[in-house]
Amino acid sequence: MRNDDPWSAALPARALPTEALPAEALPAEEGGHRAATAAPAVASVPPAPSVPSVPAVSSAPPAGCADIYLTVQRSAAFQRVRRRHRAFVLPTAAAFLLWYLGYLVLATGAPGLMAREVAGVLNVGMVAGLAQFATVFLLTWAYARHARLRRDGPALELRWETQDMTRVAARHADVPADGTAGAARGEGPR
């Protein structure tokens, strides 16, 4: 798993080694007592080495990002993802709209048919109306399944590739022709 993804912050934190935890933080053994060989307190862990301050990264995309996104948009992988999306959404939406408009036309144009009794007080109009709700739920499930199985994987790969290309472009935009990009941060020439 890649840790540079902003969504990774939502994942559970990785466990720290037990020797870095104070004895109070360790779980009690059976019988309610802590082990006699509890780990030393956190204070015994050596401090992290100081890191030189790095200027804040601008939230504005690098200048070459427009070209990167146009390149990705023109790629065969992106076109395949869009084609899969359209191949599902357009026919499904057309079929649902026809079904809905057919229901409306029958409700207004053939009230005798819609009033025909099916079972007890349940008539054709009520069954067709309830079928509209069932169709919406069925289409929502089918769309989510289709997206998960046919589009999410390739779209995620495109996302990673785009982010990698953007990082490389940002890195190259930060390096002047003389190679002294880090001089202001104390890094010296690269």
Short mmCIF file of C-alpha atoms in Angstrom, two decimals:
data_model
loop_
_atom_site.label_atom_id
_atom_site.label_comp_id
_atom_site.label_asym_id
_atom_site.label_seq_id
_atom_site.Cartn_x
_atom_site.Cartn_y
_atom_site.Cartn_z
CA MET A 1 0.00 0.00 0.00
CA ARG A 2 1.26 3.48 -0.78
CA ASN A 3 1.59 5.80 2.19
CA ASP A 4 1.63 9.04 0.22
CA ASP A 5 -2.08 8.74 -0.45
CA PRO A 6 -4.15 11.22 1.59
CA TRP A 7 -6.74 8.50 2.17
CA SER A 8 -4.19 6.38 4.02
CA ALA A 9 -4.65 8.65 7.05
CA ALA A 10 -8.09 7.13 7.46
CA LEU A 11 -6.61 3.65 7.85
CA PRO A 12 -5.78 2.28 11.30
CA ALA A 13 -2.34 3.28 12.53
CA ARG A 14 0.36 0.65 12.49
CA ALA A 15 1.26 -0.77 15.88
CA LEU A 16 4.36 0.64 17.56
CA PRO A 17 6.99 -1.76 18.86
CA THR A 18 6.19 -2.69 22.46
CA GLU A 19 9.62 -1.62 23.73
CA ALA A 20 8.71 1.98 22.84
CA LEU A 21 5.56 1.91 24.97
CA PRO A 22 5.42 2.68 28.69
CA ALA A 23 4.44 -0.19 30.97
CA GLU A 24 1.07 1.46 31.62
CA ALA A 25 0.22 1.28 27.93
CA LEU A 26 0.75 -2.47 27.68
CA PRO A 27 -2.30 -4.72 27.99
CA ALA A 28 -2.76 -6.60 31.24
CA GLU A 29 -1.90 -10.31 31.21
CA GLU A 30 -4.36 -12.94 32.33
CA GLY A 31 -5.17 -12.46 36.00
CA GLY A 32 -5.16 -8.68 35.68
CA HIS A 33 -1.39 -8.09 36.31
CA ARG A 34 1.12 -6.65 33.93
CA ALA A 35 4.10 -8.71 32.93
CA ALA A 36 7.19 -8.25 35.11
CA THR A 37 9.28 -7.64 32.01
CA ALA A 38 7.36 -4.58 30.88
CA ALA A 39 9.01 -2.42 28.31
CA PRO A 40 10.91 0.69 29.39
CA ALA A 41 9.13 4.03 29.34
CA VAL A 42 9.00 6.17 26.23
CA ALA A 43 11.59 8.53 27.72
CA SER A 44 14.29 5.90 27.09
CA VAL A 45 13.75 6.10 23.34
CA PRO A 46 16.39 8.35 21.78
CA PRO A 47 15.00 11.57 20.30
CA ALA A 48 14.52 11.73 16.57
CA PRO A 49 17.26 13.56 14.68
CA SER A 50 16.38 17.13 13.85
CA VAL A 51 15.24 17.70 10.31
CA PRO A 52 16.00 20.99 8.58
CA SER A 53 12.88 23.00 8.01
CA VAL A 54 11.41 22.64 4.56
CA PRO A 55 9.28 25.41 3.09
CA ALA A 56 5.58 24.65 2.85
CA VAL A 57 4.51 23.05 -0.38
CA SER A 58 2.23 25.20 -2.45
CA SER A 59 -1.24 23.81 -3.04
CA ALA A 60 -1.19 25.20 -6.56
CA PRO A 61 -0.34 22.59 -9.18
CA PRO A 62 2.96 22.93 -11.04
CA ALA A 63 2.89 24.75 -14.35
CA GLY A 64 3.14 21.54 -16.42
CA CYS A 65 0.12 19.87 -14.80
CA ALA A 66 -2.27 20.91 -17.55
CA ASP A 67 -0.12 19.04 -20.06
CA ILE A 68 0.00 16.01 -17.77
CA TYR A 69 -3.78 15.88 -17.41
CA LEU A 70 -4.26 16.32 -21.16
CA THR A 71 -1.80 13.49 -21.79
CA VAL A 72 -3.66 11.23 -19.36
CA GLN A 73 -7.00 12.20 -20.90
CA ARG A 74 -5.75 11.22 -24.35
CA SER A 75 -4.27 7.91 -23.14
CA ALA A 76 -5.78 4.59 -24.15
CA ALA A 77 -6.27 3.56 -20.50
CA PHE A 78 -8.34 6.67 -19.74
CA GLN A 79 -10.41 6.23 -22.89
CA ARG A 80 -11.04 2.59 -21.92
CA VAL A 81 -12.32 3.65 -18.47
CA ARG A 82 -14.59 6.30 -20.02
CA ARG A 83 -15.86 3.82 -22.64
CA ARG A 84 -16.73 1.28 -19.93
CA HIS A 85 -18.58 3.98 -18.02
CA ARG A 86 -20.57 5.13 -21.04
CA ALA A 87 -21.28 1.56 -22.16
CA PHE A 88 -23.07 0.93 -18.87
CA VAL A 89 -24.61 4.31 -18.04
CA LEU A 90 -26.09 5.36 -21.38
CA PRO A 91 -28.12 2.19 -22.16
CA THR A 92 -29.16 1.80 -18.53
CA ALA A 93 -30.31 5.41 -18.24
CA ALA A 94 -32.19 5.16 -21.55
CA ALA A 95 -33.92 1.95 -20.47
CA PHE A 96 -34.94 3.44 -17.12
CA LEU A 97 -36.25 6.63 -18.73
CA LEU A 98 -38.31 4.60 -21.20
CA TRP A 99 -39.68 2.51 -18.35
CA TYR A 100 -40.54 5.63 -16.33
CA LEU A 101 -42.13 7.47 -19.28
CA GLY A 102 -44.07 4.31 -20.17
CA TYR A 103 -45.41 4.26 -16.61
CA LEU A 104 -46.45 7.91 -16.88
CA VAL A 105 -48.09 7.42 -20.28
CA LEU A 106 -50.02 4.39 -19.05
CA ALA A 107 -51.06 6.18 -15.87
CA THR A 108 -52.49 9.12 -17.81
CA GLY A 109 -53.53 7.42 -21.04
CA ALA A 110 -54.91 4.11 -19.82
CA PRO A 111 -56.47 4.64 -16.40
CA GLY A 112 -58.67 1.58 -16.89
CA LEU A 113 -55.62 -0.66 -17.32
CA MET A 114 -53.85 0.88 -14.32
CA ALA A 115 -56.98 0.43 -12.16
CA ARG A 116 -57.27 -3.27 -12.99
CA GLU A 117 -57.16 -5.31 -9.82
CA VAL A 118 -54.18 -7.66 -9.32
CA ALA A 119 -54.73 -9.00 -5.80
CA GLY A 120 -57.18 -7.57 -3.29
CA VAL A 121 -56.83 -3.79 -3.28
CA LEU A 122 -53.55 -3.96 -5.17
CA ASN A 123 -53.92 -2.79 -8.79
CA VAL A 124 -51.62 -2.60 -11.84
CA GLY A 125 -50.79 1.09 -11.17
CA MET A 126 -49.64 0.34 -7.64
CA VAL A 127 -47.55 -2.62 -8.76
CA ALA A 128 -45.94 -0.54 -11.52
CA GLY A 129 -45.27 2.33 -9.08
CA LEU A 130 -43.63 0.00 -6.58
CA ALA A 131 -41.66 -1.55 -9.43
CA GLN A 132 -40.25 1.95 -10.14
CA PHE A 133 -38.75 2.03 -6.64
CA ALA A 134 -37.43 -1.51 -6.99
CA THR A 135 -35.86 -0.56 -10.33
CA VAL A 136 -34.03 2.38 -8.78
CA PHE A 137 -32.54 0.18 -6.06
CA LEU A 138 -31.62 -2.51 -8.59
CA LEU A 139 -29.93 0.01 -10.89
CA THR A 140 -28.01 1.55 -7.97
CA TRP A 141 -26.70 -1.87 -6.97
CA ALA A 142 -25.84 -2.74 -10.60
CA TYR A 143 -24.00 0.56 -11.09
CA ALA A 144 -21.96 0.15 -7.90
CA ARG A 145 -21.09 -3.44 -8.83
CA HIS A 146 -20.13 -2.47 -12.38
CA ALA A 147 -17.96 0.38 -11.13
CA ARG A 148 -16.23 -1.83 -8.57
CA LEU A 149 -15.54 -4.69 -10.99
CA ARG A 150 -14.87 -2.88 -14.27
CA ARG A 151 -13.72 0.68 -13.60
CA ASP A 152 -12.32 1.28 -10.11
CA GLY A 153 -9.09 -0.68 -10.58
CA PRO A 154 -8.04 0.94 -13.88
CA ALA A 155 -9.15 4.37 -12.62
CA LEU A 156 -7.04 3.98 -9.48
CA GLU A 157 -4.02 3.02 -11.59
CA LEU A 158 -4.56 6.15 -13.69
CA ARG A 159 -4.77 8.20 -10.52
CA TRP A 160 -1.43 6.86 -9.25
CA GLU A 161 0.24 7.44 -12.61
CA THR A 162 -1.10 10.98 -12.77
CA GLN A 163 0.07 11.76 -9.25
CA ASP A 164 3.51 10.33 -10.00
CA MET A 165 3.79 12.39 -13.20
CA THR A 166 2.66 15.51 -11.29
CA ARG A 167 5.30 14.91 -8.59
CA VAL A 168 8.02 14.46 -11.21
CA ALA A 169 6.91 17.65 -12.96
CA ALA A 170 6.89 19.54 -9.65
CA ARG A 171 10.38 18.23 -8.85
CA HIS A 172 11.65 19.32 -12.27
CA ALA A 173 9.96 22.71 -11.94
CA ASP A 174 11.79 23.18 -8.62
CA VAL A 175 15.23 22.50 -10.16
CA PRO A 176 16.70 25.48 -12.03
CA ALA A 177 19.05 24.97 -14.95
CA ASP A 178 22.18 25.55 -12.77
CA GLY A 179 21.13 22.79 -10.33
CA THR A 180 20.97 25.00 -7.21
CA ALA A 181 17.38 24.24 -6.22
CA GLY A 182 18.06 23.38 -2.58
CA ALA A 183 20.49 26.23 -1.82
CA ALA A 184 17.81 28.24 -0.01
CA ARG A 185 17.06 25.24 2.21
CA GLY A 186 20.72 24.56 2.95
CA GLU A 187 20.95 21.47 0.78
CA GLY A 188 23.56 22.78 -1.63
CA PRO A 189 23.70 21.96 -5.36
CA ARG A 190 22.20 18.70 -6.48
#
